[in-house]
Tab-separated table of C-alpha atoms in Angstrom:
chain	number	residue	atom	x	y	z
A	1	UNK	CA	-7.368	24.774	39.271
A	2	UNK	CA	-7.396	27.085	36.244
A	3	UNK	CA	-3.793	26.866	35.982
A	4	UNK	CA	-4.011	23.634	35.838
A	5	UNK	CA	-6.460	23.526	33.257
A	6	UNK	CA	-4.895	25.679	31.324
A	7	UNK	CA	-1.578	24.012	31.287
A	8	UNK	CA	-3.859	20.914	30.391
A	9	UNK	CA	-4.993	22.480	27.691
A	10	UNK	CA	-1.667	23.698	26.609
A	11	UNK	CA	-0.356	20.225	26.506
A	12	UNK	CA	-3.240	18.849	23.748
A	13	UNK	CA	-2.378	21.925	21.692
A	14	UNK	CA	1.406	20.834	21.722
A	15	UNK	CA	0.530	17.299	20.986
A	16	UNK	CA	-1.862	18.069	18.312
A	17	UNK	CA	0.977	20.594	16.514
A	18	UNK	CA	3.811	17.966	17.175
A	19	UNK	CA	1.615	15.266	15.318
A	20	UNK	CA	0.413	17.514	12.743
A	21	UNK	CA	4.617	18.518	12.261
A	22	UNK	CA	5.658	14.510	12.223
A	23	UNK	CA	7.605	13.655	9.240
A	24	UNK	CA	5.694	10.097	9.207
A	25	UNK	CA	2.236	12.383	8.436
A	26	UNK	CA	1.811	12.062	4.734
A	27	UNK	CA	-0.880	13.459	2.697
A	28	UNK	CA	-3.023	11.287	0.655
A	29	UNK	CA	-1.854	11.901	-2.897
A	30	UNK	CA	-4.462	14.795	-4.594
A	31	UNK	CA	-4.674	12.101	-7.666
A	32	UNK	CA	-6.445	9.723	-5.459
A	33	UNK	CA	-9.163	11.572	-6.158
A	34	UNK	CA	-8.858	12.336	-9.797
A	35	UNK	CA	-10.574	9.120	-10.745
A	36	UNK	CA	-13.146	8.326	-8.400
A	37	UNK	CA	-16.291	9.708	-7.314
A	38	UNK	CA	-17.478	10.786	-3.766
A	39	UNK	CA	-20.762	11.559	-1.901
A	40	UNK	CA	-20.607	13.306	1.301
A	41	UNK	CA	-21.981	11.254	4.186
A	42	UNK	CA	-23.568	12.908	6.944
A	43	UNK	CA	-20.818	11.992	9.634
A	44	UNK	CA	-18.161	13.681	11.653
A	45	UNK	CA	-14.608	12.535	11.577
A	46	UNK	CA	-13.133	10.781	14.262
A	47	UNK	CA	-10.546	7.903	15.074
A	48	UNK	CA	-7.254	7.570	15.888
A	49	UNK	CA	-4.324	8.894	13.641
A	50	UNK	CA	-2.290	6.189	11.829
A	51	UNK	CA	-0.481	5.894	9.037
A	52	UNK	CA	-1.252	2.976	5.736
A	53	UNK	CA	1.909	0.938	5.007
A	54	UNK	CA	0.187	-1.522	3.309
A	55	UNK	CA	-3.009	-3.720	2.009
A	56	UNK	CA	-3.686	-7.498	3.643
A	57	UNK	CA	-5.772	-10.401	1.420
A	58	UNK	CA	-5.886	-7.200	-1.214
A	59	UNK	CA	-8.272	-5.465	-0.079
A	60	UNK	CA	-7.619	-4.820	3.813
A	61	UNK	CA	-5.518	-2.034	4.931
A	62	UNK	CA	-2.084	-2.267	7.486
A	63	UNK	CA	-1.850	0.558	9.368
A	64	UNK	CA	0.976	1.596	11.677
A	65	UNK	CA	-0.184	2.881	14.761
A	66	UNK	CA	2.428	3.938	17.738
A	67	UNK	CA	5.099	2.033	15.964
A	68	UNK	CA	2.362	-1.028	15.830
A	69	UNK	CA	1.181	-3.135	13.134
A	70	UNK	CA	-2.632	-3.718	12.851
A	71	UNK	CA	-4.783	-4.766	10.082
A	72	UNK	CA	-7.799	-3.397	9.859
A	73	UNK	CA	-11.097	-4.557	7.573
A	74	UNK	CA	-13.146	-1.833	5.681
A	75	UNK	CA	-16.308	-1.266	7.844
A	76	UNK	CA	-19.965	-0.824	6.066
A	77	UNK	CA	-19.111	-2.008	2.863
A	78	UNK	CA	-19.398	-5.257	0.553
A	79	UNK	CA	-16.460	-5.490	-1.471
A	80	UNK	CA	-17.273	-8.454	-4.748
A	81	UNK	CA	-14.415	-11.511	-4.682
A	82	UNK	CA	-11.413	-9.984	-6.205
A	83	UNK	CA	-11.423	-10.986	-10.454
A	84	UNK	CA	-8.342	-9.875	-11.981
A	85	UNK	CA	-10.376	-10.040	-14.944
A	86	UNK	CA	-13.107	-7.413	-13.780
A	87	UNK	CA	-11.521	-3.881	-14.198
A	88	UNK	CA	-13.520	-2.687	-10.714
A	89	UNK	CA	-11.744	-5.287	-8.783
A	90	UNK	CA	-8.074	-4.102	-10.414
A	91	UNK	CA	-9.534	-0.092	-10.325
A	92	UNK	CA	-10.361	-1.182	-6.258
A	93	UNK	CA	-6.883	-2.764	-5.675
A	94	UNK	CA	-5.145	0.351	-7.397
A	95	UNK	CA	-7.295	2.567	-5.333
A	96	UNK	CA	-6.470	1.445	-2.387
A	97	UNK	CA	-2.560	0.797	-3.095
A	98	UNK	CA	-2.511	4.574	-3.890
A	99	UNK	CA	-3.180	4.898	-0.218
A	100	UNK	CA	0.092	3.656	1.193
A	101	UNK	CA	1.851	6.490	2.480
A	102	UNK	CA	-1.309	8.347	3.457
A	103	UNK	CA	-2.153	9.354	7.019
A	104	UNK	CA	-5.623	8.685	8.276
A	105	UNK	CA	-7.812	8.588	10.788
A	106	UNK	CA	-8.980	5.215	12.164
A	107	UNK	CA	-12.797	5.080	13.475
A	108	UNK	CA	-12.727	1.689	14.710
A	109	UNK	CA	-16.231	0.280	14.771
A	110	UNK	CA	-14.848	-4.154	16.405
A	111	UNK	CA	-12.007	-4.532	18.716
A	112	UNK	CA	-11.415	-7.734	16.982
A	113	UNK	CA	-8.268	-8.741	15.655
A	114	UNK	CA	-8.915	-7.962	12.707
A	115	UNK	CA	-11.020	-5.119	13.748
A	116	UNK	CA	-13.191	-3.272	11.547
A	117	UNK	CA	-13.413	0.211	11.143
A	118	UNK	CA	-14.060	3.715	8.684
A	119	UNK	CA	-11.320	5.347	7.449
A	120	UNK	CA	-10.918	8.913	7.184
A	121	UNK	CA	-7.959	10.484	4.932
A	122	UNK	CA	-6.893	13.665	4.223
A	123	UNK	CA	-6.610	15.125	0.851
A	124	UNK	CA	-5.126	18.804	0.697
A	125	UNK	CA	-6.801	19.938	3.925
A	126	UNK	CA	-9.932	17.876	3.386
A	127	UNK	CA	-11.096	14.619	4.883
A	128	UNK	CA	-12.715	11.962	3.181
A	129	UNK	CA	-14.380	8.588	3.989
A	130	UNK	CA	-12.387	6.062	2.246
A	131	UNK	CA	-15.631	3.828	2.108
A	132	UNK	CA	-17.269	6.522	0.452
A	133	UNK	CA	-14.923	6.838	-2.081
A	134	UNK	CA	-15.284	2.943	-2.809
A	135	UNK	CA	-19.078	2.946	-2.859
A	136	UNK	CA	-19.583	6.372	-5.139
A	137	UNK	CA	-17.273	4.720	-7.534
A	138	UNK	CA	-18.941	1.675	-7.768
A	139	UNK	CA	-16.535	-0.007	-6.605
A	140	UNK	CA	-18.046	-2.027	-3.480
A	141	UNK	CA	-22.071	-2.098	-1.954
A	142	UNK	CA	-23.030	-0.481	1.196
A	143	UNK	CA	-24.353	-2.840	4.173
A	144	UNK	CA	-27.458	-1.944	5.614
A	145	UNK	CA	-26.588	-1.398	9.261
A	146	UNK	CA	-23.299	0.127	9.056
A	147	UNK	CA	-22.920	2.905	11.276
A	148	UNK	CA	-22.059	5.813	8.890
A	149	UNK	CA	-25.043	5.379	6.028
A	150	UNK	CA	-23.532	5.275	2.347
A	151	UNK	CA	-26.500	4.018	0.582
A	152	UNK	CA	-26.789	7.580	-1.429
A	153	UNK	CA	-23.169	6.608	-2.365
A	154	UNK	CA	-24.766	3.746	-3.777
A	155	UNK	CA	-27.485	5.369	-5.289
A	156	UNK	CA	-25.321	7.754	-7.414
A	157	UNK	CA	-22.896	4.732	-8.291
A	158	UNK	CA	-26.183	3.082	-9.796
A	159	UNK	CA	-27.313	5.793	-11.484
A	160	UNK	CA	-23.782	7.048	-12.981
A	161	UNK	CA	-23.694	3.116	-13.990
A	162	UNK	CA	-19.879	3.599	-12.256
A	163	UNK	CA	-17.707	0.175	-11.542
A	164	UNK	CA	-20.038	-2.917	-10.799
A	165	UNK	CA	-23.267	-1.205	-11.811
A	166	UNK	CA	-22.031	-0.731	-15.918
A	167	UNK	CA	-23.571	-2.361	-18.419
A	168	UNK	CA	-20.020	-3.241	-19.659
A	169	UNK	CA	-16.878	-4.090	-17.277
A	170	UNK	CA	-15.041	-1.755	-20.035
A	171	UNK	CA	-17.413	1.134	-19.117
A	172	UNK	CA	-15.725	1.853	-16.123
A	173	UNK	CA	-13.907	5.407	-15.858
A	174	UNK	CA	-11.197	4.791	-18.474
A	175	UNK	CA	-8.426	6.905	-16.881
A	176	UNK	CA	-8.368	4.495	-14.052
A	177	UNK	CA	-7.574	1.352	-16.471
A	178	UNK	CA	-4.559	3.381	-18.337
A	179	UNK	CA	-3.439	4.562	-15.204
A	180	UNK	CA	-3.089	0.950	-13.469
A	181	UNK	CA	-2.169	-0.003	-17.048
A	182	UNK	CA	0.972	2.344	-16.978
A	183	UNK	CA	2.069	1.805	-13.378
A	184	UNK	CA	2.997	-1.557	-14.456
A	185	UNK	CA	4.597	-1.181	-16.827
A	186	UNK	CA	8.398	-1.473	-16.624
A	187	UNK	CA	10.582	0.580	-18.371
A	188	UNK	CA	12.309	-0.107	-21.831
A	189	UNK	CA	15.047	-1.828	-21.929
A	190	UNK	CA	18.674	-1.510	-24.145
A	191	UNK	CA	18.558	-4.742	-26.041
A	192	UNK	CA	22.720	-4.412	-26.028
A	193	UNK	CA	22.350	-4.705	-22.654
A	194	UNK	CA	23.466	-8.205	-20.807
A	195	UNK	CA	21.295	-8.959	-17.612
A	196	UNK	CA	22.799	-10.735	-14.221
A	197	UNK	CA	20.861	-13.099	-12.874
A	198	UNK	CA	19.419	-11.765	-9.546
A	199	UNK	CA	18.167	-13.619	-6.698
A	200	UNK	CA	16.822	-12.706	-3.100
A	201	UNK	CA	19.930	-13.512	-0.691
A	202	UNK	CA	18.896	-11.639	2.161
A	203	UNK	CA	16.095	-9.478	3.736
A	204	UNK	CA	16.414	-7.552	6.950
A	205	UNK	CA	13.726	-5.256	8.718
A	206	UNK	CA	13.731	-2.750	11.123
A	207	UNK	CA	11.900	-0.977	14.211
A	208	UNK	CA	8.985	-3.023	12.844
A	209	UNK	CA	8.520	-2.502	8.666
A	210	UNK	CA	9.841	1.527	8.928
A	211	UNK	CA	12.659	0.351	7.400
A	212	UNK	CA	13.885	-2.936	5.667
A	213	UNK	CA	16.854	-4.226	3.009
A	214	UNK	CA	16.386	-6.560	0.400
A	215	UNK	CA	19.731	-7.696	-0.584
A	216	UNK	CA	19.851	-9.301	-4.193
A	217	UNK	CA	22.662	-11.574	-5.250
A	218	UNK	CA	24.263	-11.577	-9.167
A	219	UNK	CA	24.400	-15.502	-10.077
A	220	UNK	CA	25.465	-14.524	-13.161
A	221	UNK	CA	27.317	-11.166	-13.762
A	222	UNK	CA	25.281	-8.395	-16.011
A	223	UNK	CA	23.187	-4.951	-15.424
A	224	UNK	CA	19.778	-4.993	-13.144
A	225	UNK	CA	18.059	-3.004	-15.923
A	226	UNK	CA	14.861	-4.085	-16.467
A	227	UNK	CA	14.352	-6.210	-13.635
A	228	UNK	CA	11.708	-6.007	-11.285
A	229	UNK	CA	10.882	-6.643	-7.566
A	230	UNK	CA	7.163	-6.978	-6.538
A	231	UNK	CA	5.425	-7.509	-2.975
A	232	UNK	CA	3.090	-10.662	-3.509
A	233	UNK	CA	-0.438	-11.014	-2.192
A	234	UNK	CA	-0.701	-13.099	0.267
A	235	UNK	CA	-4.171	-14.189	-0.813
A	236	UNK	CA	-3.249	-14.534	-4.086
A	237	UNK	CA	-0.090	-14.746	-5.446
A	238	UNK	CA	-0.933	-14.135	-9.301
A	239	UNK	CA	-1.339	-10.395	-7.651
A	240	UNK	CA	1.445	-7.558	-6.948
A	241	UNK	CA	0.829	-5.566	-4.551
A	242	UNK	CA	3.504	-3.232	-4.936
A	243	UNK	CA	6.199	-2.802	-8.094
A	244	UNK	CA	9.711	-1.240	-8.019
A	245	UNK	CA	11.398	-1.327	-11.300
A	246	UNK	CA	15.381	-1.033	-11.465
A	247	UNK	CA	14.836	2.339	-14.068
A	248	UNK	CA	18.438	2.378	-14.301
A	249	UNK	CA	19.991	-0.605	-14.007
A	250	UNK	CA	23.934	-1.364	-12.018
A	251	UNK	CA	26.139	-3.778	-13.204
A	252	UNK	CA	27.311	-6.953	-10.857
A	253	UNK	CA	30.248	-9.265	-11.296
A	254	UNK	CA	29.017	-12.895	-9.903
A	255	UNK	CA	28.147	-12.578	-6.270
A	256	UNK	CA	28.244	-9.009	-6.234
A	257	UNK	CA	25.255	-7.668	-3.990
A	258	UNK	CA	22.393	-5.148	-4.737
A	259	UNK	CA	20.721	-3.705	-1.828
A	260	UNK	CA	17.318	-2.149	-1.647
A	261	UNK	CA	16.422	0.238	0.865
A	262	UNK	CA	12.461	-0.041	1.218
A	263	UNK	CA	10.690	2.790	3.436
A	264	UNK	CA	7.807	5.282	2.968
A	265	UNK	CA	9.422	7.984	5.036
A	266	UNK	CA	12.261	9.073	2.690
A	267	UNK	CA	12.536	12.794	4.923
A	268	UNK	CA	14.562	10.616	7.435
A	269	UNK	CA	18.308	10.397	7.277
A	270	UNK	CA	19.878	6.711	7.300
A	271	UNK	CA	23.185	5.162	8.279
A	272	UNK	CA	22.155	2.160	5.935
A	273	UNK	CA	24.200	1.073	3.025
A	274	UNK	CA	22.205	0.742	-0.273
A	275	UNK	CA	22.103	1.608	-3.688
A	276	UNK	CA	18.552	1.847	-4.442
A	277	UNK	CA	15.287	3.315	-2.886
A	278	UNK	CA	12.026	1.904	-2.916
A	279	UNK	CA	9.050	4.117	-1.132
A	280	UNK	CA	7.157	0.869	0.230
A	281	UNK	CA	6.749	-1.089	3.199
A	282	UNK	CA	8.163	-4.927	3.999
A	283	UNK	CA	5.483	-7.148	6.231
A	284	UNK	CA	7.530	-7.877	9.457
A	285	UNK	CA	5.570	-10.940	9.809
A	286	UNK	CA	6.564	-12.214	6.632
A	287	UNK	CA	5.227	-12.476	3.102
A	288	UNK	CA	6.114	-13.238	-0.445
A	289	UNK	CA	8.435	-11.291	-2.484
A	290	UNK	CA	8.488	-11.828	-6.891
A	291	UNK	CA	11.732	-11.269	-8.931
A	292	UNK	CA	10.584	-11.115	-12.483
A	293	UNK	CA	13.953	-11.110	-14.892
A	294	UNK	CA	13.438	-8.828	-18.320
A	295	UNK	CA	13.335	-12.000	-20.182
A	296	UNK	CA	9.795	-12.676	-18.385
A	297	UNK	CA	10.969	-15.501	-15.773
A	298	UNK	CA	10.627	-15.068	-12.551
A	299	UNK	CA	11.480	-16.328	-8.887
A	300	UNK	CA	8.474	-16.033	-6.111
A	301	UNK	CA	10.640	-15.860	-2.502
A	302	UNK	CA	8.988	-16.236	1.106
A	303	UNK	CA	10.550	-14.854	3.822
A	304	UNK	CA	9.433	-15.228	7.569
A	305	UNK	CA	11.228	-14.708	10.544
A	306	UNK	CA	13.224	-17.243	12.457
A	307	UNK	CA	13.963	-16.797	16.100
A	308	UNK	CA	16.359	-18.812	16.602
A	309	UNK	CA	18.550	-16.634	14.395
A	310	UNK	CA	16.504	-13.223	15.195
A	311	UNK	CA	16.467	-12.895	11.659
A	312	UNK	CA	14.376	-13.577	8.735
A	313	UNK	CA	14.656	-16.690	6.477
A	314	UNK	CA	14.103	-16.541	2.620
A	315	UNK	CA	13.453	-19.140	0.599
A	316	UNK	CA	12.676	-19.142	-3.191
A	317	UNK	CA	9.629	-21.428	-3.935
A	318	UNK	CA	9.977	-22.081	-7.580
């Protein structure tokens, strides 16, 4: 019996060092923090480990969970109808974009589909509540019978006068503003410089969003510089979700392809063809993606998969 245990025992320590070892575990990003405000609550950590690939309706997270997708809705907390014109509901959307990527712990509160649940993430060895975060920032309310209590959160936001409790939308922590200001901001472009006309011709995923190509057609032959590709709310689709910006652009002769590799696990070597890299993540059940030309037009595309090809279908809606 005690060898038994203790072989038992051995096994959960090799688990836990084999998980902690994964290439998919990614740290939230220390600058997650660097902008917002947080007030300890008096809880333990505790979940499941997943990773964020994603946000759903802008302000619920998709999380990958044993090669699973799963959305999950941000227990205790009232978040105010997104306003692109109120800086806490663009400083809320950044915040939790800057989470893709991040590993976390999953304290599911609803079996539901969606289910509900606190989020714990790790920041250089430390673990905070994501709700926190939101609620000392201002950024959301607390509910009066979640489980974990975040109404001193709410008291300091109140007091500070942080996010939805200033006097003046402006008021808000500045940094976060130029910082969500700059992110989308695309690069400058060479004037001398003739553009192709890119469209979406193709879009394949793979072992369920870890990895996926977005193939881009020239209609017109030119550079990609200055172009951009965007994931599109699916809530909203004045909203981007995610940016990649061709920095440096390639040139195409008509029909010439550009291919996109889009993953958040970069550590991993490929066999894929492509000639750009995009840390993201591609909906496997389908979404809306935005080609915006440097001249300011641009071409919103839906793709959604097709079974009868066992393939995904992409369609340009404008």
């Amino acid at each position: 019996m005690k060898e038994r245990n203790s072989v038992k025992l051995l096994s959960i320590f090799l688990i836990s060092f084999m998980i902690s070892l994964s290439p998919m575990v990614v740290m939230a990003e220390p600058s997650i923090m660097v902008n917002t405000h947080y007030v300890s609550p008096d809880a333990t950590p505790s979940g499941f480990p997943a990773l964020i690939v994603g946000t759903v309706n802008n302000f619920d997270l998709l999380i990958l969970k044993e090669g699973l997708l799963e959305r999950v809705v941000l227990e205790g907390i009232e978040i105010p109808k997104y306003d692109w014109s109120r800086l806490h509901s663009r400083a809320l959307l950044s915040l939790l974009r800057s989470t893709i990527g991040s590993w976390a712990r999953i304290q599911k509160i609803s079996s539901e589909e969606p289910s509900s649940a606190y989020v714990w993430i790790s920041i250089e060895d430390e673990v905070y509540l994501l709700q926190s975060i939101i609620v000392s920032s201002g950024l959301a309310i607390s509910v009066a019978d979640g489980e974990i209590e975040l109404s001193y959160a709410e008291e300091y936001a109140s007091k500070e006068k942080l996010g939805i409790w200033a006097d003046e939308a402006n008021s808000l922590e500045s940094r976060i503003e130029e910082d969500y200001g700059q992110e989308d901001q695309p690069p400058v472009q060479d004037s001398s410089v003739q553009n192709a006309k890119l469209v979406i011709s193709e879009i394949k995923i793979f072992d369920n969003g870890e990895y996926a190509l977005i193939v881009l057609a020239a209609e017109e032959r030119g550079s990609s510089e200055g172009y951009s590709i965007s994931i599109v709310s699916k809530s909203d689709r004045s909203v981007d979700e995610d940016v990649f910006f061709f920095a440096s652009g390639k040139e195409a002769e008509v029909h010439e392809q550009i291919t996109i590799l889009v993953t958040l696990d970069r550590s991993r070597t490929v066999s894929y063809e492509y000639d750009f890299l995009w840390e993201s993540f591609l909906d496997p059940r389908g979404g809306y993606l935005r080609v915006r030309a440097p001249s300011g037009s641009e071409t919103l595309f839906e793709y959604e998969y097709d079974r009868r090809i066992s393939g995904f279908i992409v369609t340009p809606l404008n």
